[in-house]
XYZ file of C-alpha atoms in Angstrom:
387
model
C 186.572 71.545 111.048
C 187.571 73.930 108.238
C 185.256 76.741 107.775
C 185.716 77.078 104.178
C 184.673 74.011 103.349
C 181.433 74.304 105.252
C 178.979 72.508 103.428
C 175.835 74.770 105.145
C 174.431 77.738 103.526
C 172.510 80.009 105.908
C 170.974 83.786 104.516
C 168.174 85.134 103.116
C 167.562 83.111 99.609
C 170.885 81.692 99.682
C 170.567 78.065 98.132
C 171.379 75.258 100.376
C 173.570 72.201 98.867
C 170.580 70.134 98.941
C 167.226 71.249 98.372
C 165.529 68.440 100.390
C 162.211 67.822 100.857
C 161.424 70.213 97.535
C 161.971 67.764 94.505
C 158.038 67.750 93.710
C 157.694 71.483 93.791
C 160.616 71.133 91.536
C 159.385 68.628 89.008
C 156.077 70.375 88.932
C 157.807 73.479 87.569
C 159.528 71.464 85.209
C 156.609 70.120 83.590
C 155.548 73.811 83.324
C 158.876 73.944 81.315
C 158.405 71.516 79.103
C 155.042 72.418 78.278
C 155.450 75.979 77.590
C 158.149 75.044 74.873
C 155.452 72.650 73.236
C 153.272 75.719 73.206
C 151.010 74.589 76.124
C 149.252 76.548 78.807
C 149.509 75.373 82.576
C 148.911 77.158 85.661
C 151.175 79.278 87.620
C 152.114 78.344 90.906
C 151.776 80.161 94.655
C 154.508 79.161 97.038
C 153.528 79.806 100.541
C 154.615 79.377 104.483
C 156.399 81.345 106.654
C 159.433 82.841 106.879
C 162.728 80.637 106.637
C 160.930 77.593 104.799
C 162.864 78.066 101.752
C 160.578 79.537 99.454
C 163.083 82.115 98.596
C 165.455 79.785 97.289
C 163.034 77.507 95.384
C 161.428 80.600 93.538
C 165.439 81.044 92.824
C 165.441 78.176 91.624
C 163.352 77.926 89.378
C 163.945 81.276 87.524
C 167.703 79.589 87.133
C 165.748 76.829 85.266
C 163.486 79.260 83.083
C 167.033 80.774 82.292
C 168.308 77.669 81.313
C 165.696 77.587 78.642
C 166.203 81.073 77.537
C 162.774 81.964 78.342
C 161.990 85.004 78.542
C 162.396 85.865 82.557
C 161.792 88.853 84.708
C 162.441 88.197 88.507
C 161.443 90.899 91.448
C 160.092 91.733 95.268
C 157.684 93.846 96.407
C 158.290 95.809 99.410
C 155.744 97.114 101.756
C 153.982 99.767 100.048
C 155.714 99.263 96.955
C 153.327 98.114 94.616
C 153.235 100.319 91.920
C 157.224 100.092 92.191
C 157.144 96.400 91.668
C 154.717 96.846 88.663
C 157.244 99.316 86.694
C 160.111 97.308 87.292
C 158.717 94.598 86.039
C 157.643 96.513 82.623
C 160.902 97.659 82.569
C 162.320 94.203 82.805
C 160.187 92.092 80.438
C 161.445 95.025 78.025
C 164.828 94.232 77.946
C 164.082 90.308 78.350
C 162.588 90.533 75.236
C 165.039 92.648 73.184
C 167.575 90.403 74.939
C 165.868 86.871 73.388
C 165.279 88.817 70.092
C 168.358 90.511 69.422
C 169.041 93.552 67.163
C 165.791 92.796 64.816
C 162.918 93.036 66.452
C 159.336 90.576 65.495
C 156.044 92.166 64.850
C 155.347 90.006 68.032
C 158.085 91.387 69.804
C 157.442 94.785 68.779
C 153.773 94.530 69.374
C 155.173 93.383 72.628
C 157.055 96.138 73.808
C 154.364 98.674 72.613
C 152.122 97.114 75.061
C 154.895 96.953 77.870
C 155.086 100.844 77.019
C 151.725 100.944 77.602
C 151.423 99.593 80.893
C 154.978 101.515 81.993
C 152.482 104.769 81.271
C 149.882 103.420 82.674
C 151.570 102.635 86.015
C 153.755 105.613 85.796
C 151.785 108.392 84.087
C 155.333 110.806 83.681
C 156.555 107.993 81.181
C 159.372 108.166 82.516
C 160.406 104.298 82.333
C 159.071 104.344 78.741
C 161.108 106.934 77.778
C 163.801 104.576 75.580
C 161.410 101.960 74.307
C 161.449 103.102 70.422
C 157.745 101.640 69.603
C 154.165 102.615 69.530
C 152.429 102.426 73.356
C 149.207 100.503 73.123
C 147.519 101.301 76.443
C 143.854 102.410 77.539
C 144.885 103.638 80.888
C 143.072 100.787 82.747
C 145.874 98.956 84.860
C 144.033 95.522 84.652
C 143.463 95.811 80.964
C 147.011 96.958 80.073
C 149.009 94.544 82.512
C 146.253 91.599 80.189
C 147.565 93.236 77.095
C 150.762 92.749 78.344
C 150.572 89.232 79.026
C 148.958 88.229 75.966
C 151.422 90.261 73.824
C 154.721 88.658 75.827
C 153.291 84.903 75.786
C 152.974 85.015 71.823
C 156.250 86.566 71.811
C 157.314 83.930 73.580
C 155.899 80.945 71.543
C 157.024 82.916 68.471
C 160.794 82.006 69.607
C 159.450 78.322 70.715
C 159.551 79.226 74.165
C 157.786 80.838 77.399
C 157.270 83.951 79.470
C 157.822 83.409 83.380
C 157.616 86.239 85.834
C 158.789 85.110 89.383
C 157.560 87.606 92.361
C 158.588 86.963 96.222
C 156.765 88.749 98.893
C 153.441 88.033 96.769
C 151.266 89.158 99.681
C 152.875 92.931 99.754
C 151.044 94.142 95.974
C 148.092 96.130 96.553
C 144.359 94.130 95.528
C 144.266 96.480 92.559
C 147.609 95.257 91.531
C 146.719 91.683 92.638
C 143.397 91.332 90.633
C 145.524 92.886 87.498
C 147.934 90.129 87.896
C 145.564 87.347 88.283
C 143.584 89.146 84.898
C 146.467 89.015 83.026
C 147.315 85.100 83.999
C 143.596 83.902 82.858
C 143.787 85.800 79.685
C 146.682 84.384 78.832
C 145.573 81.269 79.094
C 142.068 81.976 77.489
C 144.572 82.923 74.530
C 146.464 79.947 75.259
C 149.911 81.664 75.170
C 152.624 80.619 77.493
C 153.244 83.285 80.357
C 153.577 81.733 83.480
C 153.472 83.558 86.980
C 155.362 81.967 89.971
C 154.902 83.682 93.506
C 156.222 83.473 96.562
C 154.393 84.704 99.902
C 152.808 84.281 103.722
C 150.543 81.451 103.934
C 147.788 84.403 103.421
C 148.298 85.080 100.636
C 146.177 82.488 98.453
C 142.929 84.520 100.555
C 144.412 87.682 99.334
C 144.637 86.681 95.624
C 141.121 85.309 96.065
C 140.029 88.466 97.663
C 141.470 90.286 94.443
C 139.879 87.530 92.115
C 137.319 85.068 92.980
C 138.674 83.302 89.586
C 142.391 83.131 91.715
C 141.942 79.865 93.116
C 142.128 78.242 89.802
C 144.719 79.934 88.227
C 147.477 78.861 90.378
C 148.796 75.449 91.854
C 149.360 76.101 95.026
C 151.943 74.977 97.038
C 152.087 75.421 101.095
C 156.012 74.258 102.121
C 156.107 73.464 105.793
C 158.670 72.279 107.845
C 160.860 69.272 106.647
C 159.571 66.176 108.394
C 162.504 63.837 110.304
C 163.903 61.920 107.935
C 163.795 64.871 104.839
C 165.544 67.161 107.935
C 168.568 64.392 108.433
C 168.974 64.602 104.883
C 169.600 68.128 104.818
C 172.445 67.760 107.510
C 173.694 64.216 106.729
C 173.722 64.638 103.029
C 175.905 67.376 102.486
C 178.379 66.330 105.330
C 178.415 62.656 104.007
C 179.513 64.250 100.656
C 183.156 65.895 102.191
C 183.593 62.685 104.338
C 181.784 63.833 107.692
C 179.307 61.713 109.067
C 176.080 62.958 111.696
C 175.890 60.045 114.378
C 172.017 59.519 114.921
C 171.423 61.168 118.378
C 173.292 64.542 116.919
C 171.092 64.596 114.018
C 168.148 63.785 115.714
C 169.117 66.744 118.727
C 169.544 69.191 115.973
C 166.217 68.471 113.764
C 164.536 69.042 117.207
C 166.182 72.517 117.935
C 165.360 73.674 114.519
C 162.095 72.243 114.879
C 162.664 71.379 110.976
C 162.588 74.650 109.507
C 165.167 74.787 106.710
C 166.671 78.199 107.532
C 167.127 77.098 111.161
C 168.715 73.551 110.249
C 171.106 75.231 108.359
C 172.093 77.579 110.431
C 172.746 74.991 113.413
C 174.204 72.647 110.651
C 176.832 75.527 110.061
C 177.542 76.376 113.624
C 178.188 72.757 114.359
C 180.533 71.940 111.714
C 182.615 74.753 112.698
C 183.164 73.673 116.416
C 182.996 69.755 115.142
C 186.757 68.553 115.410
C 185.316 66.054 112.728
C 184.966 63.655 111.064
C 182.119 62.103 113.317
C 179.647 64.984 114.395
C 178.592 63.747 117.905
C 175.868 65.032 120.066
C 178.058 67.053 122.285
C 179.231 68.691 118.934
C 175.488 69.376 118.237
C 174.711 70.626 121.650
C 178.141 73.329 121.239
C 176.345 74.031 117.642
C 172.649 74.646 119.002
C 174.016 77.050 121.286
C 176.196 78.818 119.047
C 173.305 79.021 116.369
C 170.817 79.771 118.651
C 172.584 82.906 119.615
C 173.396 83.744 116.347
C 169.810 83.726 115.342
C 168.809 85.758 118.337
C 171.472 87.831 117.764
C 170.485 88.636 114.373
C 167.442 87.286 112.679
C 164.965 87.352 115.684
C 166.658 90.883 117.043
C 166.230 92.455 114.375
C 162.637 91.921 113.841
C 162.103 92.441 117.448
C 163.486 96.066 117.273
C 161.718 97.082 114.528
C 158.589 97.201 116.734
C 157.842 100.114 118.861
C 157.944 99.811 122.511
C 153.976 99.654 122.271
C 154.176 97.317 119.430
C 156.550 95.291 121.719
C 154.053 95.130 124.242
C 151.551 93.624 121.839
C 153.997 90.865 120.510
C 154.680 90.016 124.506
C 150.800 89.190 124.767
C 150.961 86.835 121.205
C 154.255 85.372 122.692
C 151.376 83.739 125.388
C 150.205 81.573 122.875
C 153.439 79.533 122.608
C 153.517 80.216 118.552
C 149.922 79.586 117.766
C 147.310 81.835 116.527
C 146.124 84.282 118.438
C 142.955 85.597 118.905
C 142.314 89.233 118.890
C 140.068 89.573 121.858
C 142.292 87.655 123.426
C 144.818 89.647 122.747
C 142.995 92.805 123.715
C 141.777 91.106 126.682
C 145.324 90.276 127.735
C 146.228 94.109 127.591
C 142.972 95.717 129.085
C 142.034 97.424 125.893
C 139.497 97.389 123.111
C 140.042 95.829 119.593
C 139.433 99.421 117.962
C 141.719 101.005 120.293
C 144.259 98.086 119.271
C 143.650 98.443 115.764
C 146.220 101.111 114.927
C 149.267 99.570 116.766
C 147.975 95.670 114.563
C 148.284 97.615 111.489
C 152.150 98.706 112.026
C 152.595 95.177 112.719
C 151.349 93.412 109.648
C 152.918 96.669 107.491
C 156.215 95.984 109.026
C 155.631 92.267 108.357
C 156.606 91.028 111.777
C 152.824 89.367 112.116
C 150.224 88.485 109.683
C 146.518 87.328 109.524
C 146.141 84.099 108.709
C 141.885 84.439 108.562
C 139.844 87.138 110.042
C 139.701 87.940 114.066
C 143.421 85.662 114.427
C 146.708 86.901 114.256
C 150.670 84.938 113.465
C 153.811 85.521 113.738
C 155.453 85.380 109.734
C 158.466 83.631 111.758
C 158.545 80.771 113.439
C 159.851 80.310 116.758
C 159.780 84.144 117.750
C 157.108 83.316 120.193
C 159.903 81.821 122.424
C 162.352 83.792 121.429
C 159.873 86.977 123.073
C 159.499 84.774 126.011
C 163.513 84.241 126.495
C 163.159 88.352 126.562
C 161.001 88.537 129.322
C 163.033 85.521 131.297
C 165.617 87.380 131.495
Protein backbone atom coordinates (compact mmCIF):
# COMPACT_ATOMS: atom_id res chain seq x y z
CA UNK A 1 0.00 0.00 0.00
CA UNK A 2 0.98 3.68 -0.31
CA UNK A 3 3.61 4.72 2.04
CA UNK A 4 2.46 8.15 2.45
CA UNK A 5 -0.56 7.43 3.68
CA UNK A 6 0.77 5.15 6.37
CA UNK A 7 -1.34 5.51 9.19
CA UNK A 8 1.71 4.21 11.83
CA UNK A 9 3.94 6.54 13.56
CA UNK A 10 7.14 4.92 14.85
CA UNK A 11 10.20 7.35 16.66
CA UNK A 12 11.17 8.53 19.71
CA UNK A 13 8.01 10.70 21.15
CA UNK A 14 6.41 10.78 17.91
CA UNK A 15 2.51 10.63 18.60
CA UNK A 16 0.74 7.68 17.29
CA UNK A 17 -2.86 8.27 15.53
CA UNK A 18 -4.43 6.72 18.43
CA UNK A 19 -3.30 6.94 21.82
CA UNK A 20 -4.91 3.65 22.99
CA UNK A 21 -4.96 2.26 26.10
CA UNK A 22 -3.99 6.01 27.65
CA UNK A 23 -7.47 7.83 27.86
CA UNK A 24 -7.41 7.68 31.87
CA UNK A 25 -3.92 9.04 32.17
CA UNK A 26 -5.42 11.54 29.87
CA UNK A 27 -8.57 12.50 31.68
CA UNK A 28 -6.68 12.56 34.90
CA UNK A 29 -4.54 15.40 33.54
CA UNK A 30 -7.48 17.06 32.44
CA UNK A 31 -9.05 17.32 35.66
CA UNK A 32 -5.67 18.81 36.74
CA UNK A 33 -6.67 21.38 33.99
CA UNK A 34 -9.70 22.26 34.99
CA UNK A 35 -8.87 22.63 38.45
CA UNK A 36 -5.92 24.76 38.20
CA UNK A 37 -8.10 27.39 36.24
CA UNK A 38 -10.67 27.29 39.25
CA UNK A 39 -7.65 28.08 41.37
CA UNK A 40 -7.32 24.54 42.87
CA UNK A 41 -4.30 22.56 43.93
CA UNK A 42 -3.93 18.79 42.78
CA UNK A 43 -1.03 16.64 42.62
CA UNK A 44 1.45 16.25 39.94
CA UNK A 45 1.78 13.15 38.25
CA UNK A 46 4.94 10.48 37.68
CA UNK A 47 4.69 8.55 34.46
CA UNK A 48 6.74 5.49 34.57
CA UNK A 49 7.78 2.05 32.57
CA UNK A 50 10.26 1.30 30.31
CA UNK A 51 11.41 2.36 27.31
CA UNK A 52 8.97 2.40 24.17
CA UNK A 53 5.65 2.42 26.37
CA UNK A 54 4.70 5.74 25.22
CA UNK A 55 5.37 7.88 27.98
CA UNK A 56 7.15 10.22 25.75
CA UNK A 57 4.27 10.96 23.76
CA UNK A 58 1.68 11.21 26.58
CA UNK A 59 3.95 13.75 28.57
CA UNK A 60 3.68 15.44 24.84
CA UNK A 61 0.58 15.35 25.14
CA UNK A 62 -0.32 16.79 27.70
CA UNK A 63 1.97 19.92 27.56
CA UNK A 64 -0.11 20.40 24.01
CA UNK A 65 -3.17 20.52 26.36
CA UNK A 66 -1.57 22.95 29.07
CA UNK A 67 -0.85 25.03 25.81
CA UNK A 68 -4.20 24.93 24.82
CA UNK A 69 -5.06 26.70 28.00
CA UNK A 70 -2.35 29.20 27.76
CA UNK A 71 -0.88 28.10 30.89
CA UNK A 72 2.06 28.98 31.59
CA UNK A 73 4.38 25.84 30.24
CA UNK A 74 8.01 25.01 30.30
CA UNK A 75 8.83 21.51 28.76
CA UNK A 76 12.55 19.76 29.02
CA UNK A 77 14.94 16.41 29.41
CA UNK A 78 17.56 15.73 31.47
CA UNK A 79 20.47 13.98 30.16
CA UNK A 80 22.84 11.87 32.06
CA UNK A 81 24.77 14.07 34.17
CA UNK A 82 22.93 17.00 33.23
CA UNK A 83 21.20 18.09 36.11
CA UNK A 84 22.18 21.36 36.84
CA UNK A 85 21.68 21.89 32.90
CA UNK A 86 18.10 20.85 33.12
CA UNK A 87 17.58 23.18 36.19
CA UNK A 88 18.82 26.47 34.20
CA UNK A 89 16.93 25.75 31.28
CA UNK A 90 14.10 25.47 32.94
CA UNK A 91 14.62 29.05 34.80
CA UNK A 92 15.32 30.26 31.64
CA UNK A 93 12.11 28.97 30.22
CA UNK A 94 9.47 29.76 32.86
CA UNK A 95 11.08 33.36 32.21
CA UNK A 96 9.99 33.85 28.95
CA UNK A 97 6.63 31.74 29.59
CA UNK A 98 5.77 34.28 31.78
CA UNK A 99 6.66 37.49 29.89
CA UNK A 100 5.04 35.57 27.01
CA UNK A 101 1.37 35.15 29.05
CA UNK A 102 1.92 38.74 30.41
CA UNK A 103 2.90 40.69 27.57
CA UNK A 104 4.73 44.07 27.44
CA UNK A 105 3.45 45.15 31.16
CA UNK A 106 4.59 43.17 33.55
CA UNK A 107 2.33 42.25 37.27
CA UNK A 108 3.86 42.74 40.61
CA UNK A 109 3.19 38.89 40.54
CA UNK A 110 4.88 38.47 37.45
CA UNK A 111 7.65 40.61 38.31
CA UNK A 112 8.01 39.18 41.73
CA UNK A 113 8.10 36.13 39.60
CA UNK A 114 10.89 36.60 37.48
CA UNK A 115 13.01 38.10 40.37
CA UNK A 116 12.77 34.81 41.96
CA UNK A 117 13.44 32.85 38.60
CA UNK A 118 16.65 35.22 38.60
CA UNK A 119 17.30 34.01 41.73
CA UNK A 120 17.38 30.47 41.24
CA UNK A 121 19.22 31.04 37.52
CA UNK A 122 22.16 32.46 40.10
CA UNK A 123 21.73 30.10 42.29
CA UNK A 124 22.15 27.18 39.86
CA UNK A 125 24.58 29.05 37.78
CA UNK A 126 26.65 31.26 40.09
CA UNK A 127 28.34 33.37 36.73
CA UNK A 128 24.67 34.72 36.16
CA UNK A 129 25.07 34.22 33.10
CA UNK A 130 21.36 33.04 32.15
CA UNK A 131 20.13 35.96 34.31
CA UNK A 132 21.92 38.31 32.55
CA UNK A 133 18.63 39.90 30.47
CA UNK A 134 15.98 39.45 33.11
CA UNK A 135 15.50 43.38 33.99
CA UNK A 136 14.21 42.71 37.79
CA UNK A 137 15.44 42.39 41.28
CA UNK A 138 16.93 38.54 42.05
CA UNK A 139 15.40 37.27 45.24
CA UNK A 140 17.60 34.27 46.09
CA UNK A 141 19.40 32.95 49.38
CA UNK A 142 21.73 30.69 47.57
CA UNK A 143 20.03 27.49 48.90
CA UNK A 144 18.90 25.48 45.68
CA UNK A 145 15.86 23.88 47.53
CA UNK A 146 14.74 27.15 48.96
CA UNK A 147 15.09 29.18 45.73
CA UNK A 148 13.64 26.47 43.21
CA UNK A 149 10.31 26.75 46.46
CA UNK A 150 10.47 30.45 45.92
CA UNK A 151 10.19 29.84 42.51
CA UNK A 152 7.26 27.77 42.55
CA UNK A 153 5.30 29.74 44.85
CA UNK A 154 6.08 32.99 42.96
CA UNK A 155 5.07 31.28 39.29
CA UNK A 156 1.76 29.50 40.70
CA UNK A 157 0.34 32.99 41.95
CA UNK A 158 1.43 34.34 38.77
CA UNK A 159 -0.39 31.94 37.32
CA UNK A 160 -3.78 32.24 39.20
CA UNK A 161 -3.29 36.01 38.83
CA UNK A 162 -4.05 35.45 34.90
CA UNK A 163 -6.86 32.69 35.95
CA UNK A 164 -4.69 30.01 35.03
CA UNK A 165 -1.78 27.40 35.96
CA UNK A 166 1.93 26.70 35.96
CA UNK A 167 2.91 23.13 34.49
CA UNK A 168 6.48 22.04 34.09
CA UNK A 169 6.71 18.69 32.11
CA UNK A 170 10.28 16.78 32.58
CA UNK A 171 11.10 13.31 30.66
CA UNK A 172 13.96 11.26 31.79
CA UNK A 173 12.81 12.14 35.52
CA UNK A 174 15.19 9.53 36.94
CA UNK A 175 18.51 11.34 35.34
CA UNK A 176 18.33 14.79 38.02
CA UNK A 177 20.67 14.43 40.74
CA UNK A 178 18.81 13.73 44.62
CA UNK A 179 19.81 17.29 45.41
CA UNK A 180 17.95 18.44 42.41
CA UNK A 181 15.20 15.82 43.03
CA UNK A 182 14.43 16.74 46.73
CA UNK A 183 14.41 20.62 45.41
CA UNK A 184 11.81 19.67 42.99
CA UNK A 185 9.65 17.69 45.20
CA UNK A 186 10.17 21.00 47.93
CA UNK A 187 9.03 23.23 45.58
CA UNK A 188 5.74 20.98 44.54
CA UNK A 189 4.57 20.70 48.42
CA UNK A 190 5.05 24.33 48.99
CA UNK A 191 3.13 25.14 46.39
CA UNK A 192 0.50 23.41 47.41
CA UNK A 193 0.86 24.36 51.20
CA UNK A 194 0.32 27.92 49.47
CA UNK A 195 -2.30 26.48 47.47
CA UNK A 196 -1.11 28.00 44.14
CA UNK A 197 -1.43 26.11 40.95
CA UNK A 198 2.07 24.77 39.66
CA UNK A 199 1.84 21.44 38.59
CA UNK A 200 4.88 19.04 37.85
CA UNK A 201 4.41 16.15 35.31
CA UNK A 202 7.41 13.60 34.90
CA UNK A 203 8.28 11.09 32.89
CA UNK A 204 10.89 8.22 33.86
CA UNK A 205 12.15 4.31 34.49
CA UNK A 206 9.87 2.49 36.65
CA UNK A 207 12.65 3.53 39.44
CA UNK A 208 12.13 6.39 39.60
CA UNK A 209 9.12 6.83 42.19
CA UNK A 210 12.12 5.07 44.84
CA UNK A 211 14.39 7.75 43.68
CA UNK A 212 12.00 10.70 44.35
CA UNK A 213 11.27 8.99 47.67
CA UNK A 214 14.89 8.60 48.33
CA UNK A 215 15.15 12.51 47.70
CA UNK A 216 11.88 13.12 49.81
CA UNK A 217 10.22 10.81 52.09
CA UNK A 218 7.14 13.41 51.60
CA UNK A 219 7.45 12.25 47.48
CA UNK A 220 5.05 9.59 47.59
CA UNK A 221 2.25 11.92 48.21
CA UNK A 222 2.93 14.57 46.07
CA UNK A 223 2.51 12.82 42.88
CA UNK A 224 -0.17 10.42 41.26
CA UNK A 225 1.61 7.99 39.95
CA UNK A 226 1.12 6.31 36.96
CA UNK A 227 3.09 2.91 35.85
CA UNK A 228 2.04 2.39 31.80
CA UNK A 229 2.74 -1.18 30.83
CA UNK A 230 2.20 -2.92 27.86
CA UNK A 231 -1.24 -2.59 26.03
CA UNK A 232 -3.26 -5.68 26.87
CA UNK A 233 -4.95 -7.68 23.57
CA UNK A 234 -7.77 -6.04 22.79
CA UNK A 235 -6.27 -2.12 23.62
CA UNK A 236 -3.13 -3.57 21.18
CA UNK A 237 -5.77 -4.47 18.13
CA UNK A 238 -7.01 -1.15 18.59
CA UNK A 239 -3.87 0.47 17.98
CA UNK A 240 -3.44 -1.45 14.58
CA UNK A 241 -7.11 -1.92 13.56
CA UNK A 242 -8.17 1.55 14.42
CA UNK A 243 -6.10 3.61 12.42
CA UNK A 244 -6.19 1.20 9.34
CA UNK A 245 -10.07 0.90 9.64
CA UNK A 246 -10.03 4.76 9.36
CA UNK A 247 -8.29 4.85 5.45
CA UNK A 248 -10.43 1.74 4.53
CA UNK A 249 -7.89 -1.17 5.48
CA UNK A 250 -9.05 -3.78 7.56
CA UNK A 251 -6.56 -6.32 10.06
CA UNK A 252 -8.16 -9.92 9.62
CA UNK A 253 -8.04 -11.46 13.25
CA UNK A 254 -5.12 -13.99 12.99
CA UNK A 255 -2.79 -10.93 11.52
CA UNK A 256 -3.66 -8.81 14.35
CA UNK A 257 -3.44 -11.28 16.80
CA UNK A 258 0.35 -12.56 15.13
CA UNK A 259 1.47 -9.03 15.36
CA UNK A 260 0.28 -8.08 19.13
CA UNK A 261 2.31 -11.27 19.93
CA UNK A 262 5.61 -10.16 18.15
CA UNK A 263 5.42 -6.84 19.76
CA UNK A 264 4.57 -8.44 22.85
CA UNK A 265 2.20 -5.20 23.23
CA UNK A 266 4.63 -2.59 23.65
CA UNK A 267 3.40 0.51 21.81
CA UNK A 268 6.70 1.48 20.14
CA UNK A 269 7.06 -2.09 18.83
CA UNK A 270 3.30 -2.36 17.52
CA UNK A 271 3.86 0.51 15.65
CA UNK A 272 6.72 -0.17 14.18
CA UNK A 273 5.45 -3.72 12.85
CA UNK A 274 2.08 -1.89 12.10
CA UNK A 275 4.23 0.37 9.68
CA UNK A 276 6.33 -2.30 8.13
CA UNK A 277 3.24 -4.28 7.34
CA UNK A 278 1.22 -1.75 5.70
CA UNK A 279 3.97 -1.03 3.44
CA UNK A 280 4.38 -4.65 2.02
CA UNK A 281 0.32 -5.14 2.50
CA UNK A 282 -1.05 -5.04 -1.21
CA UNK A 283 -4.24 -3.98 0.84
CA UNK A 284 -7.05 -3.54 1.58
CA UNK A 285 -7.31 -6.79 3.81
CA UNK A 286 -4.01 -7.13 5.95
CA UNK A 287 -3.66 -10.97 6.14
CA UNK A 288 -1.37 -12.97 8.26
CA UNK A 289 1.13 -13.65 5.60
CA UNK A 290 1.20 -9.76 5.25
CA UNK A 291 1.93 -9.67 9.05
CA UNK A 292 4.48 -12.37 8.99
CA UNK A 293 6.45 -10.17 5.74
CA UNK A 294 5.87 -7.08 8.34
CA UNK A 295 7.33 -8.85 11.61
CA UNK A 296 10.29 -9.61 9.72
CA UNK A 297 10.81 -6.43 8.14
CA UNK A 298 10.24 -4.60 11.58
CA UNK A 299 12.07 -6.87 13.45
CA UNK A 300 15.14 -6.07 11.49
CA UNK A 301 14.55 -2.65 11.48
CA UNK A 302 14.49 -2.55 15.20
CA UNK A 303 17.62 -4.61 15.45
CA UNK A 304 19.03 -2.68 13.00
CA UNK A 305 18.54 0.44 14.76
CA UNK A 306 16.95 0.74 18.13
CA UNK A 307 18.43 -2.44 19.81
CA UNK A 308 22.02 -1.86 17.83
CA UNK A 309 22.46 1.05 18.88
CA UNK A 310 22.12 0.53 22.50
CA UNK A 311 24.06 -2.58 22.15
CA UNK A 312 27.17 -0.66 20.84
CA UNK A 313 27.20 1.80 23.21
CA UNK A 314 28.49 -0.79 25.72
CA UNK A 315 32.06 -1.67 25.92
CA UNK A 316 33.20 -5.01 24.95
CA UNK A 317 33.35 -5.73 28.87
CA UNK A 318 30.09 -4.10 29.36
CA UNK A 319 28.89 -6.44 26.51
CA UNK A 320 29.98 -9.29 28.34
CA UNK A 321 27.91 -8.30 31.35
CA UNK A 322 24.62 -7.70 29.30
CA UNK A 323 25.34 -11.45 27.68
CA UNK A 324 25.07 -12.86 31.39
CA UNK A 325 21.51 -10.60 32.09
CA UNK A 326 20.42 -11.80 28.54
CA UNK A 327 20.27 -15.48 30.70
CA UNK A 328 17.42 -14.37 32.45
CA UNK A 329 15.13 -14.26 29.38
CA UNK A 330 14.16 -10.36 30.27
CA UNK A 331 13.63 -10.70 33.95
CA UNK A 332 15.47 -9.26 36.78
CA UNK A 333 18.57 -10.23 37.46
CA UNK A 334 20.27 -10.80 40.42
CA UNK A 335 23.66 -9.46 41.03
CA UNK A 336 25.35 -12.45 42.50
CA UNK A 337 23.99 -14.13 39.98
CA UNK A 338 25.30 -12.18 37.68
CA UNK A 339 28.74 -12.16 39.21
CA UNK A 340 28.47 -15.75 39.69
CA UNK A 341 27.77 -16.25 35.99
CA UNK A 342 31.13 -14.38 35.14
CA UNK A 343 33.51 -15.76 37.93
CA UNK A 344 33.92 -12.44 39.60
CA UNK A 345 33.05 -10.53 42.73
CA UNK A 346 30.20 -7.92 43.05
CA UNK A 347 32.91 -5.15 44.02
CA UNK A 348 35.04 -6.09 41.24
CA UNK A 349 31.72 -5.80 39.02
CA UNK A 350 30.73 -2.68 40.45
CA UNK A 351 32.59 -0.30 38.15
CA UNK A 352 31.60 -1.89 34.75
CA UNK A 353 27.29 -1.79 36.55
CA UNK A 354 27.84 1.80 36.98
CA UNK A 355 28.67 2.60 33.09
CA UNK A 356 25.66 0.66 32.51
CA UNK A 357 22.97 2.41 34.46
CA UNK A 358 24.95 5.98 33.44
CA UNK A 359 24.60 5.05 29.87
CA UNK A 360 20.99 4.02 30.61
CA UNK A 361 21.10 0.69 28.85
CA UNK A 362 20.09 -1.10 32.45
CA UNK A 363 18.59 0.14 35.56
CA UNK A 364 17.84 -0.99 39.20
CA UNK A 365 14.60 -1.65 39.77
CA UNK A 366 15.28 -2.31 43.94
CA UNK A 367 18.53 -2.98 45.56
CA UNK A 368 20.85 -6.26 44.73
CA UNK A 369 18.54 -6.69 41.04
CA UNK A 370 19.28 -5.33 37.88
CA UNK A 371 16.78 -4.55 34.23
CA UNK A 372 17.10 -3.88 31.12
CA UNK A 373 15.25 -0.02 30.48
CA UNK A 374 14.14 -1.87 27.08
CA UNK A 375 12.17 -4.50 26.61
CA UNK A 376 12.91 -7.35 24.55
CA UNK A 377 16.82 -6.70 24.37
CA UNK A 378 17.28 -9.79 26.38
CA UNK A 379 16.50 -11.77 23.14
CA UNK A 380 17.68 -9.55 20.99
CA UNK A 381 21.48 -10.27 22.99
CA UNK A 382 20.65 -13.85 22.66
CA UNK A 383 19.95 -13.62 18.65
CA UNK A 384 23.77 -12.10 18.96
CA UNK A 385 25.24 -14.95 20.40
CA UNK A 386 23.05 -17.48 17.96
CA UNK A 387 24.57 -16.34 15.40
Amino acid sequence: MDAVHNPYSPGAGLRPPLLAGRQPEVDAFDAVLRRGELGRVSQGMMLTGLRGVGKTVLLNEMAARADAGRWITVQLEVRPGGATAALSSLASALSIAIRQQQGPKLSDIARRALGSITGFSITVDPAGTLSASVDVDAVRSGDLETDFASLAVDVGQAALEAGIGAAVFIDELQELDKPSMASLAAAVHLAGQRNVPFTVVGAGLPNLPGKLADAKSYAERLFDYRPLDKLSGSTAAQALAGPAGDSGVTWLEEALAATIDAADGYPYFLQEFGAATWNVAPGPIITERDAANGILLGQAKLDGGFFQSRWHRATATEQTYLRAMAEDDGEDSRTPVVAARLGRTMSNLGPIRAGLIGKGLIYAPEYGRLAFTVPGMAAFIRRQVDE
